[in-house]
Amino acid sequence: MIIILKQNASKEDADNILDEIEKTGLKPLFLPGVERIVIGAIGDERLLNEKQFENFPQVDQVKPVLSPYKLVSREFNNGNTIVKIGDVAIGGKEFVTIAGPCAVENTLQMNRSANVVKKAGARILRGGAFKPRTSPYSFQGLGLEGLKILAAAAKEHGLPSVTEVVEVNDIDAVEQYSDAFQVGARNMQNFRLLTELGQRRKPVILKRGFAAKVEDLLLAAEYIVAEGNPNVILCERGIRTFETCTRNTLDLNAVPYLKTKSHLPVIVDPSHGTGLRDLVAPMAFAAAACGADGLIIEVHPDPKSALSDGMQSLYPEQFATMMQDLNKFVLAANRTML
Amino acid sequence: MIIILKQNASKEDADNILDEIEKTGLKPLFLPGVERIVIGAIGDERLLNEKQFENFPQVDQVKPVLSPYKLVSREFNNGNTIVKIGDVAIGGKEFVTIAGPCAVENTLQMNRSANVVKKAGARILRGGAFKPRTSPYSFQGLGLEGLKILAAAAKEHGLPSVTEVVEVNDIDAVEQYSDAFQVGARNMQNFRLLTELGQRRKPVILKRGFAAKVEDLLLAAEYIVAEGNPNVILCERGIRTFETCTRNTLDLNAVPYLKTKSHLPVIVDPSHGTGLRDLVAPMAFAAAACGADGLIIEVHPDPKSALSDGMQSLYPEQFATMMQDLNKFVLAANRTML
Amino acid sequence: MIIILKQNASKEDADNILDEIEKTGLKPLFLPGVERIVIGAIGDERLLNEKQFENFPQVDQVKPVLSPYKLVSREFNNGNTIVKIGDVAIGGKEFVTIAGPCAVENTLQMNRSANVVKKAGARILRGGAFKPRTSPYSFQGLGLEGLKILAAAAKEHGLPSVTEVVEVNDIDAVEQYSDAFQVGARNMQNFRLLTELGQRRKPVILKRGFAAKVEDLLLAAEYIVAEGNPNVILCERGIRTFETCTRNTLDLNAVPYLKTKSHLPVIVDPSHGTGLRDLVAPMAFAAAACGADGLIIEVHPDPKSALSDGMQSLYPEQFATMMQDLNKFVLAANRTML
Amino acid sequence: MIIILKQNASKEDADNILDEIEKTGLKPLFLPGVERIVIGAIGDERLLNEKQFENFPQVDQVKPVLSPYKLVSREFNNGNTIVKIGDVAIGGKEFVTIAGPCAVENTLQMNRSANVVKKAGARILRGGAFKPRTSPYSFQGLGLEGLKILAAAAKEHGLPSVTEVVEVNDIDAVEQYSDAFQVGARNMQNFRLLTELGQRRKPVILKRGFAAKVEDLLLAAEYIVAEGNPNVILCERGIRTFETCTRNTLDLNAVPYLKTKSHLPVIVDPSHGTGLRDLVAPMAFAAAACGADGLIIEVHPDPKSALSDGMQSLYPEQFATMMQDLNKFVLAANRTML
């Protein structure tokens, strides 16, 4: 850790901080510059977090040398973690597509969806039972009933399933009916939820918050892993920027960046990342090209009648065509699709 | 609602939509332009939400005429809602300051804090017992123990208290020990939490999410009010932008904007809004000048030793000076401080 | 154009606006809703721009039906414009890579660069003579001398060249020594520069400003085309967001979006778009995958000694490897590389 | 300067960098940590800029200790620079309001404007002759003719005047007819323009670019001051964020922040900063409250007919009322209005 003092800081101010560092067991360094005093601390700087040197009145800046996350970092584990949802491995050689409607609406819709996405090559079924919606006047999901419909459709078609969990109290139900937990963008920093999921064994798809830095995403994953659940899949789904022609700005830079910093699998959601049906396929191809391990995509048997996110849901035939073209990019990236 | 069709849309596409509008009981309008067909719907367009016309393949844009929130809008209630926390009214003539440490650390710290802020003119005591922290390795708050310490210090000094609630399961405890619920920025769209708080009677301070539009904040407030709890106080606390010299960008534009759109009280948090101790006072003055109804400010008896957010916490003497200067701006704004 | 009046607007306010629309020759529509009066105007709404209805006191919102750009839109020209730089066509079947150092430093460096990029498959040579730099204490480019060095290296290696023009007064010189004008992100809304370039015939590579919406980029292109120069190539190079782990956020969504809205070629700059050498190749592949017509990439014979942007410049061997892998993605996208 | 090497960097990599630092005359420091090697450089680190250590392959991060600007910083000059426009001093005890229409339209409009703003208490007249407009189909200003009209109206009413300069070639004309140069947000990083203005003596109002960090603004000012013109006034006018309910997000945090970092005067433009007429007055009050030295505000004798920015222009009577109320906030801030 590097600590830069204010211009008017005294030797005494510096001594004060040097003492604190020494007490923690790290090696303090006194580096008087021409215009500023700089202080260094050698050792595991995470021990200094509780000292909060930025609070000291004569401190101008505190610059950490190490990243604030540890267990999810490549420095901790330089391999590639492979996470299994049901019997499907994510993070290995296979490029995996998760697909299905935004929301579970009824049995017929889920069965048609499962049939369509399986035939086109998707390996996992998605569908939301608990829907966080910006407006209280929008459809809020079927809840437990939705979980059951999803589970039945998944079983019927031999696909594992994933669904969003929005509340600690729903974890048991989601765990019972689904093969993986999905944490939505709005809950990426619901730390209580993350902590509880860290105590379960089923995998967690952790979506990046729409105002979360990549570092925030890795720290959120660290919450889960630190509690004992190593099965985390990171998901880039677009961030909020000044651009309004698309629903979000899909930050594909984050994909290769995450892969260099973390050993966890990374998937991309081009449906929320664009918000526009016609942009889903090209951005899915781009995701495969820049190193993602898979996709999560909204497909609806009849987008016109979808109760949520119909504007970004693919038609069944669009999805089938996309999957065929996707295969070429997956091969170019030295990956395979089943 | 105005619906603009794509350039290649046919009369049949239009008829299809006109029928759907008619079925809902609104009056459809067919407006064939030179380059595009435009369709209008006259009546309560919120009834059209479930139609999701943006999902229709031949629809280019859907432009609502009315705002998506209703109960919190000035169109619904053109007065100024006054919300009472304990016996302190927010939203009326008095400009109210809520102050205290970021986190409850122990009894001594809370008693010293209560003493300091009360003497300087604060009317309500704050202190966090449940702390959402970006890193799992940071102090997470004292929980129930913290609630009790806060309640005791508040009672001892004759101040009402507010504290953050982060989870549905904690609502009962917070309601028991505190005079108001605070919903933090990260939970502004925790709709389950909002819905539950809407079924209580104690007031809710709803902080704007750091990537939330003003409209999203009003819709989040609508969740609470629609459930039956009219006692919502909106709080601007800074948004996330590209600027990094301050912790957040305090969006004071939002204050007069919210006041023109909504009847709810609006307060400002210049501590999180700047993240820098020296900027808290000037931005508190600016908040009073642009029409806020009050402030929520972090003060710590010893910021250097604070377990969280010490960098933005005021020293007791800084807070006292700030309150004296603040009074002049409050008077300039035709408001009073007790 | 749709004009929504404020809640308290009167029939007289509406008549006032209806009259103004009629005077312009468009057909006015009076649409009294339940809660608001809405007014429509049928015809070429660009004629209404000068009326500035948003200035009227009783007007709440003005919603255009048509896009504000015209000549660059697909509605005006549904083909794909092909722009030639020297003898290299951009926007057709071939996927074109432009490469070279950020700044022209000296003859040796440019010749080594030209040699390296040509061998690896680049078709056009880049190099900056006029460098806009954030700090006055950074290297500002060689100016005219740099233009001559670039031209000589390009000629020697049989490559066309492109270079940035930052000032109206430099246009003649750049036109003399280079095969295309590059307008940098900071000048995307230097309308005087755009207007002058619109009066020349050499092509213009127009980089998106780092705070420019896609619509702003298209309007900037419209400035050039409206003056008579149809040879504009749009370039996505990253926007400024809250994310700081990369220099910019490369907005690849913009590529397929631009292709659906405009007939102009679109290229991508993954060097500025990421700012990190190791992210250039994966994002170049992603650009090819999502439909870009080409790339512009910084390559330096010795990045360690580069006078600007060395951190994002590829090593010669990195570039050669990237080009080989790129070919697979280009083929997957049904394009070719020479 | 602090240089953090990558995890796999060797002693030899470090030596290489230590040598480079030594050659520049600074004192190198070798700080081998537990997980990383850190290198320090003691002395004037601006000398290291050209070394570009971030380009070195084994370097992970470079962290400057000093700010990259110098002449404009408080560390260089701890007083308050006062800049005179005509005979009006900005940056001293007096709080100064600059007002007038967005664009010069004709003699009558400018004379009415000058009359109105002077009577209400404005001290300097504004009006644009060269207008940068997002669309080529919008009014682009009267050019030289506009400069003359502005100068005549200013003289007639005994007010100094300011107007925007967008091009090096226009500097002479603007200097002849106006008392100060205004550099607009889109030209804040037009470094050629800044350099030329640095060689003149008339003051420069430098508006913050809408995607410029505060540090970028200070570096742009440094360009002007480094060339010899110390008369720079910084202007906060709003930045581009995800919020769309206002035209820009007025970043008032920047005002006290700039005042702590720089000795230059700081004014605020609440017209562009909000884009909404009704928000101009409250944000003007907030600007005075948080420490600004003045305002620049758009006032139009007839906003409904304004050729640009009418939506944010105040009516004459609104401006007069605002100025009366403003006085109370100016006094609260221990400043005066004439």
XYZ file of N, CA and C in Angstrom, chain C residues 164-171 181-184 186-200 204 206 220 223-224 227, chain D residues 166-167 190:
108
model
N -4.499 12.106 -38.922
C -5.500 12.978 -38.309
C -5.295 14.433 -38.716
N -6.421 15.130 -38.924
C -6.376 16.573 -39.156
C -7.127 17.221 -37.989
N -6.496 18.228 -37.368
C -7.120 18.803 -36.163
C -7.552 20.253 -36.366
N -7.254 20.827 -37.525
C -7.456 22.257 -37.688
C -7.750 22.585 -39.144
N -8.671 23.487 -39.378
C -8.999 23.911 -40.732
C -7.740 24.301 -41.509
N -6.836 25.001 -40.834
C -5.639 25.485 -41.537
C -4.696 24.378 -41.992
N -4.877 23.177 -41.457
C -3.995 22.065 -41.833
C -4.580 21.199 -42.937
N -5.811 21.483 -43.340
C -6.484 20.579 -44.284
C -5.708 20.435 -45.588
N -8.513 11.732 -44.604
C -8.514 12.555 -43.394
C -9.046 11.715 -42.243
N -8.419 11.819 -41.100
C -9.010 11.223 -39.905
C -9.436 12.372 -39.000
N -10.703 12.336 -38.548
C -11.171 13.321 -37.574
C -11.228 12.613 -36.227
N -10.492 13.122 -35.264
C -10.386 12.452 -33.964
C -11.617 12.665 -33.111
N -12.028 14.040 -30.300
C -12.193 15.377 -29.704
C -12.703 16.401 -30.713
N -12.583 16.076 -31.990
C -13.042 17.013 -33.025
C -14.327 16.567 -33.707
N -14.961 15.536 -33.206
C -16.151 15.034 -33.899
C -17.220 16.108 -34.026
N -17.243 17.038 -33.067
C -18.209 18.134 -33.176
C -17.517 19.465 -33.422
N -16.357 19.421 -34.077
C -15.724 20.647 -34.566
C -16.365 20.921 -35.927
N -17.506 21.607 -35.875
C -18.368 21.682 -37.057
C -17.721 22.463 -38.195
N -16.859 23.417 -37.859
C -16.146 24.155 -38.894
C -15.230 23.214 -39.684
N -14.549 22.349 -38.942
C -13.659 21.375 -39.584
C -14.482 20.426 -40.464
N -15.604 19.956 -39.944
C -16.452 19.038 -40.708
C -16.945 19.687 -41.997
N -17.363 20.933 -41.869
C -17.891 21.647 -43.032
C -16.829 21.782 -44.114
N -15.609 22.117 -43.710
C -14.530 22.250 -44.703
C -14.209 20.905 -45.341
N -14.185 19.860 -44.535
C -13.875 18.530 -45.085
C -14.971 18.074 -46.041
N -16.174 18.582 -45.815
C -17.275 18.257 -46.711
C -17.080 18.847 -48.104
N -16.187 19.802 -48.180
C -15.945 20.429 -49.490
C -14.744 19.820 -50.209
N -14.118 18.850 -49.604
C -13.015 18.141 -50.251
C -13.545 16.817 -50.804
N -13.103 10.706 -45.415
C -12.969 11.121 -44.020
C -13.305 9.943 -43.107
N -14.346 9.302 -39.584
C -14.915 10.148 -38.531
C -15.043 9.336 -37.257
N -22.944 14.353 -37.186
C -21.635 14.883 -37.573
C -21.290 14.429 -38.991
N -23.072 16.494 -41.538
C -22.409 17.766 -41.852
C -21.494 17.611 -43.068
N -20.719 16.532 -43.081
C -19.744 16.329 -44.160
C -20.466 16.005 -45.465
N -22.329 18.787 -47.258
C -21.480 19.741 -47.988
C -21.005 19.182 -49.323
N -14.774 29.620 -31.984
C -14.754 28.186 -32.268
C -13.592 27.778 -33.167
N -12.812 28.768 -33.632
C -11.827 28.457 -34.670
C -10.655 29.422 -34.558
N -9.773 21.423 -27.857
C -9.243 21.886 -29.148
C -7.928 22.586 -28.813
